[in-house]
Short mmCIF file of C-alpha atoms in Angstrom, two decimals:
data_model
loop_
_atom_site.label_atom_id
_atom_site.label_comp_id
_atom_site.label_asym_id
_atom_site.label_seq_id
_atom_site.Cartn_x
_atom_site.Cartn_y
_atom_site.Cartn_z
CA UNK G 296 -15.05 31.63 -4.31
CA UNK G 297 -18.49 30.52 -3.04
CA UNK G 298 -19.62 30.73 0.56
CA UNK G 299 -19.36 26.97 1.02
CA UNK G 300 -15.79 26.98 -0.20
CA UNK G 301 -14.89 29.92 2.01
CA UNK G 302 -16.28 28.27 5.11
CA UNK G 303 -14.51 25.02 4.21
CA UNK G 304 -11.27 26.98 4.26
CA UNK G 305 -12.17 28.17 7.75
CA UNK G 306 -12.79 24.60 8.84
CA UNK G 307 -9.46 23.46 7.44
CA UNK G 308 -7.39 26.22 9.00
CA UNK G 309 -9.10 26.35 12.36
CA UNK G 310 -9.27 22.65 13.11
CA UNK G 311 -6.15 21.06 11.71
CA UNK G 312 -3.75 23.92 12.22
CA UNK G 313 -5.07 24.82 15.65
CA UNK G 314 -5.02 21.29 17.02
CA UNK G 315 -1.56 20.52 15.70
CA UNK G 316 -0.27 23.88 16.86
CA UNK G 317 -1.48 23.42 20.40
CA UNK G 318 0.22 20.03 20.59
CA UNK G 319 3.46 21.43 19.17
CA UNK G 320 3.32 24.36 21.54
CA UNK G 321 2.80 22.01 24.48
CA UNK G 322 5.83 20.01 23.46
CA UNK G 323 7.98 23.13 23.24
CA UNK G 324 6.92 25.07 26.35
CA UNK G 325 6.74 24.40 30.05
CA UNK G 326 4.77 27.19 31.69
CA UNK G 327 1.02 27.19 32.31
CA UNK G 328 0.86 30.88 31.34
CA UNK G 329 1.99 30.14 27.79
CA UNK G 330 -0.47 27.26 27.38
CA UNK G 331 -3.24 29.48 28.77
CA UNK G 332 -2.31 32.15 26.25
CA UNK G 333 -2.62 29.71 23.34
CA UNK G 334 -6.01 28.53 24.61
CA UNK G 335 -7.15 32.16 25.00
CA UNK G 336 -6.29 32.83 21.38
CA UNK G 337 -8.21 29.75 20.34
CA UNK G 338 -11.13 30.95 22.43
CA UNK G 339 -11.06 34.32 20.67
CA UNK G 340 -11.09 32.52 17.33
CA UNK G 341 -14.10 30.49 18.52
CA UNK G 342 -16.04 33.69 19.10
CA UNK G 343 -15.12 34.98 15.64
CA UNK G 344 -16.15 31.61 14.17
CA UNK G 345 -19.55 32.05 15.78
CA UNK G 346 -19.92 35.52 14.30
CA UNK G 347 -18.98 34.21 10.86
CA UNK G 348 -21.45 31.37 11.22
CA UNK G 349 -24.32 33.76 12.06
CA UNK G 350 -23.44 36.14 9.26
CA UNK G 351 -23.10 33.31 6.71
CA UNK G 352 -26.78 32.45 7.24
CA UNK G 353 -27.92 35.80 5.91
CA UNK G 354 -29.20 35.79 2.36
CA UNK G 355 -26.84 38.56 1.29
CA UNK G 356 -23.13 38.13 1.87
CA UNK G 357 -21.42 41.49 1.71
CA UNK G 358 -17.97 42.99 1.97
CA UNK G 359 -18.12 42.90 5.78
CA UNK G 360 -18.37 39.13 5.75
CA UNK G 361 -15.57 38.76 3.22
CA UNK G 362 -13.31 41.03 5.25
CA UNK G 363 -14.11 39.20 8.49
CA UNK G 364 -13.44 35.85 6.88
CA UNK G 365 -10.17 37.09 5.41
CA UNK G 366 -9.05 38.57 8.73
CA UNK G 367 -10.03 35.38 10.54
CA UNK G 368 -8.02 33.06 8.31
CA UNK G 369 -5.05 35.44 8.32
CA UNK G 370 -5.07 35.60 12.14
CA UNK G 371 -5.17 31.81 12.38
CA UNK G 372 -2.16 31.53 10.11
CA UNK G 373 -0.20 34.22 11.92
CA UNK G 374 -0.86 32.73 15.35
CA UNK G 375 -0.56 29.04 14.62
CA UNK G 376 0.83 28.06 11.24
CA UNK G 377 4.33 26.81 10.51
CA UNK G 378 5.91 25.32 7.35
CA UNK G 379 5.65 21.85 8.92
CA UNK G 380 1.91 22.29 9.41
CA UNK G 381 1.44 23.50 5.85
CA UNK G 382 2.98 20.25 4.59
CA UNK G 383 0.76 18.20 6.88
CA UNK G 384 -2.30 20.18 5.83
CA UNK G 385 -1.57 19.52 2.17
CA UNK G 386 -1.28 15.76 2.73
CA UNK G 387 -4.44 15.48 4.84
CA UNK G 388 -6.40 17.59 2.36
CA UNK G 389 -5.25 15.32 -0.46
CA UNK G 390 -6.24 12.17 1.44
CA UNK G 391 -9.72 13.46 2.25
CA UNK G 392 -10.41 14.48 -1.33
CA UNK G 393 -9.55 11.00 -2.56
CA UNK G 394 -11.50 8.95 -0.02
CA UNK G 395 -14.77 10.82 -0.52
CA UNK G 396 -15.63 8.53 -3.45
CA UNK G 397 -16.06 5.71 -0.91
CA UNK G 398 -18.60 7.67 1.15
CA UNK G 399 -21.58 5.33 1.00
CA UNK G 400 -24.27 7.97 1.52
CA UNK G 401 -22.82 10.17 -1.24
CA UNK G 402 -24.34 13.41 0.00
CA UNK G 403 -22.90 16.65 1.24
CA UNK G 404 -22.01 16.95 4.89
CA UNK G 405 -23.84 19.53 6.96
CA UNK G 406 -20.51 20.41 8.57
CA UNK G 407 -17.01 20.62 7.10
CA UNK G 408 -15.03 17.45 6.50
CA UNK G 409 -11.89 18.65 8.28
CA UNK G 410 -13.93 19.69 11.30
CA UNK G 411 -15.60 16.28 11.39
CA UNK G 412 -12.24 14.53 11.12
CA UNK G 413 -10.91 16.58 14.01
CA UNK G 414 -13.93 15.72 16.17
CA UNK G 415 -13.56 12.03 15.33
CA UNK G 416 -9.89 12.20 16.29
CA UNK G 417 -10.66 13.87 19.60
CA UNK G 418 -13.31 11.24 20.38
CA UNK G 419 -10.91 8.42 19.49
CA UNK G 420 -8.22 9.88 21.75
CA UNK G 421 -10.66 9.90 24.67
CA UNK G 422 -11.98 6.37 24.14
CA UNK G 423 -10.49 3.84 21.69
CA UNK G 424 -6.89 5.05 21.89
CA UNK G 425 -6.95 5.45 25.65
CA UNK G 426 -8.42 1.95 26.17
CA UNK G 427 -5.96 0.35 23.74
CA UNK G 428 -2.86 1.87 25.26
CA UNK G 429 -4.04 1.17 28.80
CA UNK G 430 -4.30 -2.55 28.00
CA UNK G 431 -0.88 -2.93 26.38
CA UNK G 432 1.48 -5.36 28.16
CA UNK G 433 3.90 -3.95 30.72
CA UNK G 434 7.01 -5.63 29.31
CA UNK G 435 8.50 -6.12 25.85
CA UNK G 436 7.52 -9.34 24.04
CA UNK G 437 10.29 -10.21 21.62
CA UNK G 438 13.45 -12.29 22.00
CA UNK G 439 16.80 -10.77 21.12
CA UNK G 440 17.49 -13.34 18.37
CA UNK G 441 14.21 -12.53 16.62
CA UNK G 442 14.81 -8.81 16.95
CA UNK G 443 18.26 -9.13 15.39
CA UNK G 444 16.74 -11.08 12.51
CA UNK G 445 14.12 -8.36 12.01
CA UNK G 446 16.82 -5.71 12.01
CA UNK G 447 18.91 -7.57 9.46
CA UNK G 448 16.18 -8.21 6.91
CA UNK G 449 14.32 -5.01 7.73
CA UNK G 450 17.48 -3.15 6.74
CA UNK G 451 17.30 -4.79 3.31
CA UNK G 452 13.68 -3.64 2.97
CA UNK G 453 14.76 -0.06 3.72
CA UNK G 454 17.98 -0.09 1.66
CA UNK G 455 16.18 -1.20 -1.49
CA UNK G 456 14.67 2.30 -1.80
CA UNK G 457 17.95 4.16 -2.46
CA UNK G 458 19.40 1.08 -4.19
CA UNK G 459 16.69 1.35 -6.84
CA UNK G 460 18.16 4.70 -7.94
CA UNK G 461 21.60 3.28 -8.65
CA UNK G 462 22.83 2.77 -12.20
CA UNK G 463 25.35 -0.03 -11.77
CA UNK G 464 25.38 -3.39 -10.02
CA UNK G 465 28.39 -2.24 -8.04
CA UNK G 466 26.54 0.74 -6.63
CA UNK G 467 23.39 -1.34 -5.99
CA UNK G 468 25.44 -3.89 -4.04
CA UNK G 469 27.13 -1.16 -2.03
CA UNK G 470 23.77 0.41 -1.13
CA UNK G 471 22.35 -2.97 -0.11
CA UNK G 472 25.54 -3.75 1.85
CA UNK G 473 26.08 -7.03 -0.01
CA UNK G 474 28.69 -8.39 -2.40
CA UNK G 475 28.10 -7.67 -6.08
CA UNK G 476 28.33 -11.35 -6.99
CA UNK G 477 25.55 -12.10 -4.47
CA UNK G 478 22.99 -10.34 -6.70
CA UNK G 479 20.87 -12.83 -8.64
CA UNK G 480 18.25 -10.60 -10.25
CA UNK G 481 17.29 -6.89 -10.22
CA UNK G 482 14.16 -5.18 -11.45
CA UNK G 483 14.26 -1.44 -10.87
CA UNK G 484 12.97 -0.19 -14.24
CA UNK G 485 9.71 -1.10 -15.97
CA UNK G 486 9.86 -1.76 -19.68
CA UNK G 487 7.13 -0.08 -21.69
CA UNK G 488 5.59 -3.31 -23.00
CA UNK G 489 5.64 -5.17 -19.66
CA UNK G 490 3.39 -2.93 -17.57
CA UNK G 491 4.08 -1.95 -13.97
CA UNK G 492 5.88 -4.32 -11.63
CA UNK G 493 7.03 -3.50 -8.07
CA UNK G 494 10.75 -2.79 -7.88
CA UNK G 495 12.74 -5.58 -6.22
CA UNK G 496 16.06 -7.37 -5.92
CA UNK G 497 16.84 -11.09 -5.51
CA UNK G 498 20.16 -11.86 -3.83
CA UNK G 499 22.05 -14.27 -1.59
CA UNK G 500 22.91 -13.64 2.04
CA UNK G 501 25.61 -16.24 2.60
CA UNK G 502 26.26 -15.24 6.19
CA UNK G 503 22.84 -16.51 7.30
CA UNK G 504 22.36 -18.92 4.38
CA UNK G 505 19.34 -17.24 2.83
CA UNK G 506 17.98 -16.35 -0.58
CA UNK G 507 16.37 -12.93 -0.16
CA UNK G 508 13.70 -11.06 -2.13
CA UNK G 509 13.60 -7.38 -1.06
CA UNK G 510 10.66 -5.42 -2.47
CA UNK G 511 10.50 -1.64 -2.60
CA UNK G 512 7.40 0.33 -1.68
CA UNK G 513 6.42 3.66 -3.21
CA UNK G 514 8.20 6.89 -2.28
CA UNK G 515 5.07 8.98 -1.73
CA UNK G 516 2.79 8.49 1.28
CA UNK G 517 -0.03 9.90 -0.83
CA UNK G 518 0.51 7.20 -3.45
CA UNK G 519 0.60 4.55 -0.74
CA UNK G 520 -2.77 5.63 0.63
CA UNK G 521 -4.40 5.78 -2.78
CA UNK G 522 -2.99 2.39 -3.81
CA UNK G 523 -4.18 0.74 -0.61
CA UNK G 524 -7.82 1.74 -0.99
CA UNK G 525 -8.65 -0.86 -3.63
CA UNK G 526 -10.99 -3.75 -4.41
CA UNK G 527 -10.24 -7.35 -3.43
CA UNK G 528 -10.14 -10.51 -5.54
CA UNK G 529 -10.33 -14.27 -4.72
CA UNK G 530 -7.03 -15.69 -3.49
CA UNK G 531 -6.33 -19.08 -1.92
CA UNK G 532 -9.21 -19.77 0.49
CA UNK G 533 -10.19 -16.15 0.80
CA UNK G 534 -9.64 -12.74 -0.75
CA UNK G 535 -6.64 -10.44 -1.28
CA UNK G 536 -5.99 -6.83 -2.18
CA UNK G 537 -6.30 -6.73 -5.97
CA UNK G 538 -3.48 -4.33 -6.84
CA UNK G 539 -0.93 -5.76 -4.41
CA UNK G 540 -1.72 -9.33 -5.50
CA UNK G 541 -1.15 -8.36 -9.14
CA UNK G 542 2.27 -7.01 -8.15
CA UNK G 543 3.13 -10.22 -6.30
CA UNK G 544 2.24 -12.34 -9.34
CA UNK G 545 4.31 -10.10 -11.64
CA UNK G 546 7.40 -10.53 -9.44
CA UNK G 547 7.02 -14.31 -9.30
CA UNK G 548 6.62 -14.43 -13.06
CA UNK G 549 9.86 -12.51 -13.57
CA UNK G 550 12.01 -14.54 -11.16
CA UNK G 551 10.53 -18.03 -11.24
CA UNK G 552 13.47 -19.74 -12.97
CA UNK G 553 16.11 -17.67 -11.18
CA UNK G 554 14.47 -18.32 -7.80
CA UNK G 555 14.39 -22.08 -8.33
CA UNK G 556 17.98 -22.18 -9.51
CA UNK G 557 19.22 -20.04 -6.62
CA UNK G 558 17.70 -22.43 -4.11
CA UNK G 559 18.87 -25.56 -5.95
CA UNK G 560 22.43 -24.27 -6.20
CA UNK G 561 22.45 -23.39 -2.51
CA UNK G 562 20.96 -26.42 -0.76
CA UNK G 563 19.71 -25.77 2.74
CA UNK G 564 19.31 -22.02 2.17
CA UNK G 565 16.11 -20.42 3.50
CA UNK G 566 13.94 -18.07 1.44
CA UNK G 567 13.25 -14.72 3.11
CA UNK G 568 10.83 -12.23 1.52
CA UNK G 569 10.94 -8.69 2.89
CA UNK G 570 9.64 -5.23 2.14
CA UNK G 571 8.32 -1.97 3.53
CA UNK G 572 4.85 -0.45 3.02
CA UNK G 573 3.32 -1.68 -0.25
CA UNK G 574 6.49 -3.73 -0.69
CA UNK G 575 5.71 -5.44 2.62
CA UNK G 576 2.15 -6.21 1.53
CA UNK G 577 3.54 -7.67 -1.69
CA UNK G 578 6.05 -9.72 0.31
CA UNK G 579 3.24 -11.20 2.43
CA UNK G 580 1.20 -12.28 -0.60
CA UNK G 581 4.29 -13.77 -2.30
CA UNK G 582 4.91 -15.74 0.88
CA UNK G 583 1.32 -16.99 0.99
CA UNK G 584 1.48 -17.97 -2.67
CA UNK G 585 4.74 -19.88 -2.25
CA UNK G 586 3.49 -21.64 0.86
CA UNK G 587 -0.02 -22.55 -0.27
CA UNK G 588 -0.55 -21.59 -3.92
CA UNK G 589 0.33 -23.06 -7.29
CA UNK G 590 3.75 -21.34 -7.25
CA UNK G 591 4.81 -23.66 -4.43
CA UNK G 592 6.15 -25.87 -7.23
CA UNK G 593 8.95 -23.33 -7.76
CA UNK G 594 10.55 -24.34 -4.47
CA UNK G 595 12.75 -27.38 -3.83
CA UNK G 596 11.23 -29.75 -1.29
CA UNK G 597 11.31 -28.63 2.35
CA UNK G 598 12.38 -25.08 1.57
CA UNK G 599 11.94 -22.88 4.64
CA UNK G 600 9.95 -19.78 3.58
CA UNK G 601 9.33 -16.76 5.79
CA UNK G 602 8.55 -13.06 5.56
CA UNK G 603 9.70 -9.92 7.39
CA UNK G 604 7.13 -7.19 6.65
CA UNK G 605 7.57 -3.57 7.79
CA UNK G 606 4.48 -1.34 7.76
CA UNK G 607 2.26 -3.47 5.50
CA UNK G 608 -1.36 -2.57 4.83
CA UNK G 609 -3.96 -5.30 5.49
CA UNK G 610 -3.83 -7.55 2.39
CA UNK G 611 -5.82 -10.74 2.99
CA UNK G 612 -9.01 -12.08 4.55
CA UNK G 613 -10.33 -15.64 4.69
CA UNK G 614 -13.68 -16.41 3.14
CA UNK G 615 -15.08 -17.66 6.46
CA UNK G 616 -13.60 -14.79 8.54
CA UNK G 617 -11.67 -17.35 10.59
CA UNK G 618 -7.91 -17.42 9.96
CA UNK G 619 -7.61 -20.72 11.80
CA UNK G 620 -9.93 -22.38 9.27
CA UNK G 621 -8.67 -20.63 6.15
CA UNK G 622 -4.89 -20.97 6.39
CA UNK G 623 -2.66 -23.48 8.20
CA UNK G 624 -1.43 -22.42 11.63
CA UNK G 625 2.15 -22.49 10.39
CA UNK G 626 1.41 -19.53 8.12
CA UNK G 627 1.02 -17.12 11.01
CA UNK G 628 4.43 -18.12 12.29
CA UNK G 629 6.03 -17.68 8.87
CA UNK G 630 5.01 -14.03 8.49
CA UNK G 631 6.36 -11.47 10.96
CA UNK G 632 4.76 -8.01 10.75
CA UNK G 633 6.38 -4.99 12.38
CA UNK G 634 4.34 -1.82 12.99
CA UNK G 635 5.97 1.37 14.22
CA UNK G 636 4.24 3.48 16.84
CA UNK G 637 1.29 5.39 15.26
CA UNK G 638 1.81 4.43 11.61
CA UNK G 639 -1.57 4.64 9.85
CA UNK G 640 -0.83 2.44 6.81
CA UNK G 641 -1.31 -0.90 8.65
CA UNK G 642 -4.84 0.31 9.40
CA UNK G 643 -5.83 1.25 5.86
CA UNK G 644 -8.22 -0.75 3.71
CA UNK G 645 -11.46 -0.06 1.91
CA UNK G 646 -13.38 -1.38 4.93
CA UNK G 647 -11.58 0.81 7.47
CA UNK G 648 -11.89 3.90 5.27
CA UNK G 649 -15.63 3.25 5.00
CA UNK G 650 -15.85 2.96 8.78
CA UNK G 651 -14.04 6.27 9.21
CA UNK G 652 -16.52 7.90 6.85
CA UNK G 653 -19.38 6.30 8.80
CA UNK G 654 -17.94 7.88 11.96
CA UNK G 655 -17.85 11.25 10.26
CA UNK G 656 -21.48 10.80 9.17
CA UNK G 657 -22.48 9.89 12.71
CA UNK G 658 -20.87 13.05 14.12
CA UNK G 659 -22.36 15.15 11.33
CA UNK G 660 -25.84 13.85 12.15
CA UNK G 661 -25.57 15.47 15.60
CA UNK G 662 -26.05 18.81 13.81
CA UNK G 663 -23.70 20.71 16.08
CA UNK G 664 -23.13 24.30 15.05
CA UNK G 665 -19.72 25.51 13.95
CA UNK G 666 -19.31 27.31 17.27
CA UNK G 667 -20.25 24.20 19.25
CA UNK G 668 -17.81 22.04 17.32
CA UNK G 669 -14.97 24.48 17.67
CA UNK G 670 -15.70 24.90 21.39
CA UNK G 671 -15.18 21.14 21.82
CA UNK G 672 -11.89 21.29 19.96
CA UNK G 673 -10.74 24.28 22.02
CA UNK G 674 -11.39 22.33 25.26
CA UNK G 675 -13.83 24.81 26.70
CA UNK G 676 -14.69 23.76 30.24
CA UNK G 677 -18.45 24.30 30.17
CA UNK G 678 -21.29 21.82 30.88
CA UNK G 679 -22.85 22.19 27.42
CA UNK G 680 -19.49 21.64 25.72
CA UNK G 681 -18.87 18.49 27.76
CA UNK G 682 -22.34 17.16 26.96
CA UNK G 683 -21.78 17.73 23.25
CA UNK G 684 -18.39 16.02 23.41
CA UNK G 685 -19.92 12.97 25.10
CA UNK G 686 -22.41 12.77 22.22
CA UNK G 687 -19.52 12.86 19.76
CA UNK G 688 -17.68 10.08 21.61
CA UNK G 689 -20.77 7.87 21.65
CA UNK G 690 -21.47 8.48 17.96
CA UNK G 691 -17.93 7.46 16.99
CA UNK G 692 -18.05 4.36 19.21
CA UNK G 693 -21.30 3.16 17.67
CA UNK G 694 -20.48 3.97 14.02
CA UNK G 695 -20.37 0.86 11.83
CA UNK G 696 -20.28 -0.06 8.16
CA UNK G 697 -20.99 -3.46 6.62
CA UNK G 698 -20.83 -2.68 2.91
CA UNK G 699 -17.08 -3.29 2.57
CA UNK G 700 -15.25 -6.18 4.30
CA UNK G 701 -12.12 -5.56 6.33
CA UNK G 702 -8.86 -7.02 5.06
CA UNK G 703 -6.58 -8.47 7.75
CA UNK G 704 -2.90 -9.10 8.52
CA UNK G 705 -1.98 -12.77 7.85
CA UNK G 706 0.84 -13.09 10.34
CA UNK G 707 2.17 -12.32 13.82
CA UNK G 708 2.14 -8.61 14.59
CA UNK G 709 4.93 -7.02 16.61
CA UNK G 710 4.02 -3.50 17.62
CA UNK G 711 6.97 -1.15 18.26
CA UNK G 712 5.64 1.42 20.75
CA UNK G 713 7.56 4.42 22.00
CA UNK G 714 7.73 4.53 25.77
CA UNK G 715 7.40 8.33 25.71
CA UNK G 716 6.99 11.14 23.20
CA UNK G 717 10.43 12.52 24.04
CA UNK G 718 12.44 9.32 24.43
CA UNK G 719 13.76 6.92 21.80
CA UNK G 720 13.28 3.58 23.56
CA UNK G 721 10.56 1.38 22.06
CA UNK G 722 8.89 -1.64 23.58
CA UNK G 723 7.67 -4.52 21.40
CA UNK G 724 4.22 -6.00 21.95
CA UNK G 725 2.43 -8.81 20.16
CA UNK G 726 -0.98 -7.71 18.89
CA UNK G 727 -3.90 -9.24 17.00
CA UNK G 728 -4.80 -8.18 13.48
CA UNK G 729 -8.11 -6.63 14.49
CA UNK G 730 -6.28 -4.12 16.70
CA UNK G 731 -4.99 -2.45 13.54
CA UNK G 732 -7.24 -3.51 10.68
CA UNK G 733 -10.56 -2.76 12.42
CA UNK G 734 -10.35 1.04 12.39
CA UNK G 735 -8.27 4.00 11.26
CA UNK G 736 -7.15 5.85 14.37
CA UNK G 737 -6.20 9.44 13.70
CA UNK G 738 -3.00 9.60 15.72
CA UNK G 739 -0.09 11.97 16.17
CA UNK G 740 2.71 11.30 13.63
CA UNK G 741 0.51 8.79 11.77
CA UNK G 742 2.25 9.72 8.50
CA UNK G 743 5.85 10.31 9.64
CA UNK G 744 5.85 7.06 11.65
CA UNK G 745 5.36 5.22 8.34
CA UNK G 746 8.52 6.50 6.67
CA UNK G 747 11.56 4.27 6.16
CA UNK G 748 13.88 6.23 8.51
CA UNK G 749 11.26 5.95 11.26
CA UNK G 750 11.25 2.15 10.93
CA UNK G 751 15.02 2.00 10.81
CA UNK G 752 15.22 4.00 14.04
CA UNK G 753 12.40 2.01 15.66
CA UNK G 754 14.07 -1.34 15.05
CA UNK G 755 17.38 -0.04 16.37
CA UNK G 756 15.73 1.34 19.52
CA UNK G 757 13.46 -1.65 20.15
CA UNK G 758 14.03 -3.46 23.42
CA UNK G 759 14.30 -7.25 23.53
CA UNK G 760 13.07 -9.36 26.42
CA UNK G 761 15.64 -9.86 29.16
CA UNK G 762 16.85 -13.42 29.69
CA UNK G 763 16.76 -14.38 33.36
#
């Protein structure tokens, strides 16, 4: 293992594990003495990091260095690491390795990528995140009837995951909580000659007089992130995510006759398209296509089309950067987007990944030493540390990229925000697309808040506006 690799391991263990561990410890303990003890241990590790940094600059790296590095990493693990953190570390490491190809400058960082990510996160917490949360409305902004509708069709978007494992129509219907004879079309298995198509089910919801398309996302968060970072292609009066648009077209091709017949045989029924994650992004583009594209001819006249999207990535942008000029105003009302707490997926696009990398470059250009960076992360209360942290904050604020455009959310966003870290109650706020699509904020639970059970719980715990 080379010296660069060894020091990268130090960066990974020290920054990610230490930061997550301190937060977990703070959640689990109440006394100042225990928190002080954790910070003291981090301080000790900072000193060792400085010694390693000095010794790594020598031309000859001997056994003493190797032993010190080994002891250092072992101590970090023993003090701070848990199985939960190991899982998180694996996911974050995977993500970083796969976004590096979009780093516009394509040169090695002076510092370590995990250390830079941690510094960017700390700067965001102190500026962008703090400002955003401070300006959120004081009361929930959703009516009870709309919330019940979101719960109903959001449940279909979540249930389609386990339903796609079932082998019979009876078991699929039971998992979806619908009658077996309500199922119109199912695609849960790709045929070898057809290529990949998102998994979905078309069925009737007679209780609310709706034809429903429920589209499954992928099971792996890693796959979601990789699939999202993709090129765009022309679509309607703008551009759309290439891979998700291909999936939308494949679904419409498979169900075009069945969809038309279902609506003709059930006059007055609405069409509701729903999904979670990549399935939600696909649902949005299907809705746009049926409202404004050539596939509008599949629908009987005056068919009411709408979309309930849970956790979608940004999928569309108008050519002129103005939604009001690119798509009719009615489109925004037809697509309801629900984002849970700190979910990162609604923030992910090629443009936002490039901006994150630009932020990392900006922090790297400060040329802070390993000891200086770790001192910031350990919250050392010293004038020099504070000055360095202010430089980091300013660098992240000013970081920009203009090589890759930012995809947007083509609908009304309803943000489900927890009122506290410990409680379950969630308020619902209306937000603009730019709030989420403009930057990737590195937030607590940004991966777990994306999962289907998290959305199911969030919708159940969401608070509707009181009627006075």
